[in-house]
């Protein structure tokens, strides 16, 4: 992770360059008369917050005393896993824990959101009956009309 620092006086004198640095990653603003501050993009803070909320849900399910396996207990925060076949539910649970632990280790939760979204898309495909359906391939290219908005 890129470590960037700036003095508080730099922030007041040349806020544009400090803000540009924050676009590349967090900037620690050092102050003589107080605790250091951190400047970073709001989207990064929000992603981290959402990731921590997801991680908290996973921990809550993991330590709960509900009956059933961890994968079965995940139906509470992720009801769509009901559409996954039983072995895939276990695969989802294992991957979810692995990715959540890795993301928490580096405080970056984008991969956790991506993993959940990918599994949810798979569940949606099962629910729609699209899994196991072989696509129909055309022998010749075909021209289609432009869709109307």
CSV table of C-alpha atoms in Angstrom, one decimal:
chain,number,residue,atom,x,y,z
A,1,UNK,CA,0.0,0.0,0.0
A,2,UNK,CA,1.3,3.4,-0.9
A,3,UNK,CA,2.0,5.6,2.1
A,4,UNK,CA,1.6,9.3,1.5
A,5,UNK,CA,2.0,12.1,4.0
A,6,UNK,CA,1.5,15.8,3.9
A,7,UNK,CA,1.6,18.5,6.5
A,8,UNK,CA,-1.5,20.3,7.5
A,9,UNK,CA,0.1,23.5,6.2
A,10,UNK,CA,0.5,21.8,2.8
A,11,UNK,CA,-3.3,21.1,2.8
A,12,UNK,CA,-4.1,24.7,3.4
A,13,UNK,CA,-1.4,26.1,1.0
A,14,UNK,CA,-1.8,23.6,-1.9
A,15,UNK,CA,-5.0,21.7,-1.3
A,16,UNK,CA,-5.3,20.8,-5.0
A,17,UNK,CA,-2.1,18.7,-5.0
A,18,UNK,CA,-3.0,17.1,-1.7
A,19,UNK,CA,-6.4,16.2,-3.1
A,20,UNK,CA,-4.7,14.7,-6.2
A,21,UNK,CA,-2.5,12.6,-4.0
A,22,UNK,CA,-5.6,11.4,-2.2
A,23,UNK,CA,-7.0,10.2,-5.5
A,24,UNK,CA,-4.0,7.8,-5.7
A,25,UNK,CA,-4.5,6.6,-2.1
A,26,UNK,CA,-4.9,7.7,1.5
A,27,UNK,CA,-2.9,10.7,2.6
A,28,UNK,CA,-1.9,11.1,6.3
A,29,UNK,CA,-2.1,14.8,7.2
A,30,UNK,CA,0.4,15.4,10.0
A,31,UNK,CA,-0.3,18.2,12.6
A,32,UNK,CA,1.9,19.6,15.3
A,33,UNK,CA,-1.0,20.5,17.6
A,34,UNK,CA,-3.2,17.5,17.3
A,35,UNK,CA,-3.7,13.9,16.1
A,36,UNK,CA,-2.9,13.1,12.5
A,37,UNK,CA,-5.8,13.0,10.0
A,38,UNK,CA,-6.3,10.8,7.0
A,39,UNK,CA,-7.7,12.1,3.7
A,40,UNK,CA,-9.1,9.6,1.2
A,41,UNK,CA,-11.9,9.3,-1.3
A,42,UNK,CA,-15.3,8.9,0.1
A,43,UNK,CA,-16.0,5.9,-2.2
A,44,UNK,CA,-13.1,4.1,-0.5
A,45,UNK,CA,-14.4,4.8,2.9
A,46,UNK,CA,-17.9,3.6,1.8
A,47,UNK,CA,-16.5,0.4,0.3
A,48,UNK,CA,-14.7,-0.4,3.5
A,49,UNK,CA,-17.8,0.3,5.6
A,50,UNK,CA,-19.9,-1.9,3.4
A,51,UNK,CA,-17.2,-4.6,3.5
A,52,UNK,CA,-17.1,-4.5,7.3
A,53,UNK,CA,-20.9,-4.8,7.5
A,54,UNK,CA,-20.7,-7.9,5.3
A,55,UNK,CA,-17.9,-9.3,7.4
A,56,UNK,CA,-20.0,-8.7,10.6
A,57,UNK,CA,-22.9,-10.5,9.1
A,58,UNK,CA,-20.7,-13.5,8.2
A,59,UNK,CA,-19.3,-13.6,11.7
A,60,UNK,CA,-22.7,-13.4,13.2
A,61,UNK,CA,-23.9,-16.3,11.1
A,62,UNK,CA,-20.7,-18.3,11.8
A,63,UNK,CA,-21.0,-18.0,15.6
A,64,UNK,CA,-24.8,-18.3,15.8
A,65,UNK,CA,-26.4,-21.3,17.5
A,66,UNK,CA,-28.9,-21.9,14.7
A,67,UNK,CA,-29.2,-25.5,13.6
A,68,UNK,CA,-27.6,-26.6,10.4
A,69,UNK,CA,-24.3,-26.1,8.7
A,70,UNK,CA,-22.7,-22.8,8.1
A,71,UNK,CA,-23.8,-22.9,4.5
A,72,UNK,CA,-27.4,-23.4,5.7
A,73,UNK,CA,-27.2,-20.6,8.1
A,74,UNK,CA,-26.0,-18.3,5.3
A,75,UNK,CA,-29.6,-18.4,4.0
A,76,UNK,CA,-30.5,-15.7,6.4
A,77,UNK,CA,-28.2,-12.9,5.0
A,78,UNK,CA,-28.1,-14.4,1.5
A,79,UNK,CA,-31.6,-15.9,0.8
A,80,UNK,CA,-30.8,-16.5,-2.9
A,81,UNK,CA,-28.4,-19.4,-2.0
A,82,UNK,CA,-31.5,-21.6,-1.8
A,83,UNK,CA,-31.3,-21.8,-5.6
A,84,UNK,CA,-27.8,-23.2,-5.5
A,85,UNK,CA,-27.5,-27.0,-5.5
A,86,UNK,CA,-26.4,-28.3,-2.1
A,87,UNK,CA,-22.7,-28.9,-3.0
A,88,UNK,CA,-22.5,-25.3,-4.4
A,89,UNK,CA,-23.8,-23.9,-1.2
A,90,UNK,CA,-20.9,-25.4,0.6
A,91,UNK,CA,-18.5,-24.1,-2.0
A,92,UNK,CA,-20.0,-20.6,-1.6
A,93,UNK,CA,-19.6,-20.8,2.2
A,94,UNK,CA,-16.0,-21.9,1.9
A,95,UNK,CA,-15.1,-19.2,-0.6
A,96,UNK,CA,-17.0,-16.5,1.2
A,97,UNK,CA,-15.0,-17.2,4.4
A,98,UNK,CA,-11.7,-17.4,2.6
A,99,UNK,CA,-12.2,-14.1,0.7
A,100,UNK,CA,-13.7,-12.3,3.7
A,101,UNK,CA,-10.6,-13.2,5.8
A,102,UNK,CA,-8.2,-12.0,3.0
A,103,UNK,CA,-10.1,-8.8,2.5
A,104,UNK,CA,-10.2,-8.0,6.2
A,105,UNK,CA,-6.4,-8.6,6.4
A,106,UNK,CA,-5.8,-5.8,3.9
A,107,UNK,CA,-8.9,-3.6,4.7
A,108,UNK,CA,-10.0,-3.8,1.1
A,109,UNK,CA,-13.4,-5.4,0.5
A,110,UNK,CA,-14.0,-5.1,-3.3
A,111,UNK,CA,-13.1,-8.8,-3.8
A,112,UNK,CA,-15.7,-9.8,-1.2
A,113,UNK,CA,-18.4,-7.8,-3.0
A,114,UNK,CA,-17.4,-9.3,-6.3
A,115,UNK,CA,-17.4,-12.9,-4.9
A,116,UNK,CA,-20.9,-12.4,-3.5
A,117,UNK,CA,-22.2,-10.9,-6.7
A,118,UNK,CA,-20.7,-13.7,-8.8
A,119,UNK,CA,-22.4,-16.4,-6.6
A,120,UNK,CA,-25.7,-14.5,-6.6
A,121,UNK,CA,-25.6,-14.3,-10.4
A,122,UNK,CA,-25.0,-18.1,-10.5
A,123,UNK,CA,-28.0,-18.6,-8.1
A,124,UNK,CA,-30.1,-16.4,-10.4
A,125,UNK,CA,-29.1,-18.6,-13.4
A,126,UNK,CA,-30.2,-21.7,-11.5
A,127,UNK,CA,-33.5,-20.0,-10.5
A,128,UNK,CA,-34.1,-19.1,-14.2
A,129,UNK,CA,-33.3,-22.6,-15.4
A,130,UNK,CA,-30.4,-21.5,-17.4
A,131,UNK,CA,-27.8,-23.8,-15.9
A,132,UNK,CA,-27.2,-26.9,-18.0
A,133,UNK,CA,-29.0,-25.4,-21.0
A,134,UNK,CA,-26.8,-25.7,-24.1
A,135,UNK,CA,-26.8,-22.6,-26.2
A,136,UNK,CA,-28.0,-22.9,-29.8
A,137,UNK,CA,-25.2,-21.9,-32.2
A,138,UNK,CA,-25.9,-20.5,-35.6
A,139,UNK,CA,-24.3,-22.0,-38.6
A,140,UNK,CA,-24.4,-18.7,-40.5
A,141,UNK,CA,-24.1,-15.1,-39.0
A,142,UNK,CA,-27.4,-13.4,-38.7
A,143,UNK,CA,-28.3,-9.7,-38.8
A,144,UNK,CA,-30.7,-8.4,-36.2
A,145,UNK,CA,-32.6,-5.1,-36.0
A,146,UNK,CA,-31.4,-2.4,-33.7
A,147,UNK,CA,-33.5,-2.5,-30.5
A,148,UNK,CA,-36.0,0.3,-30.0
A,149,UNK,CA,-35.5,2.3,-26.8
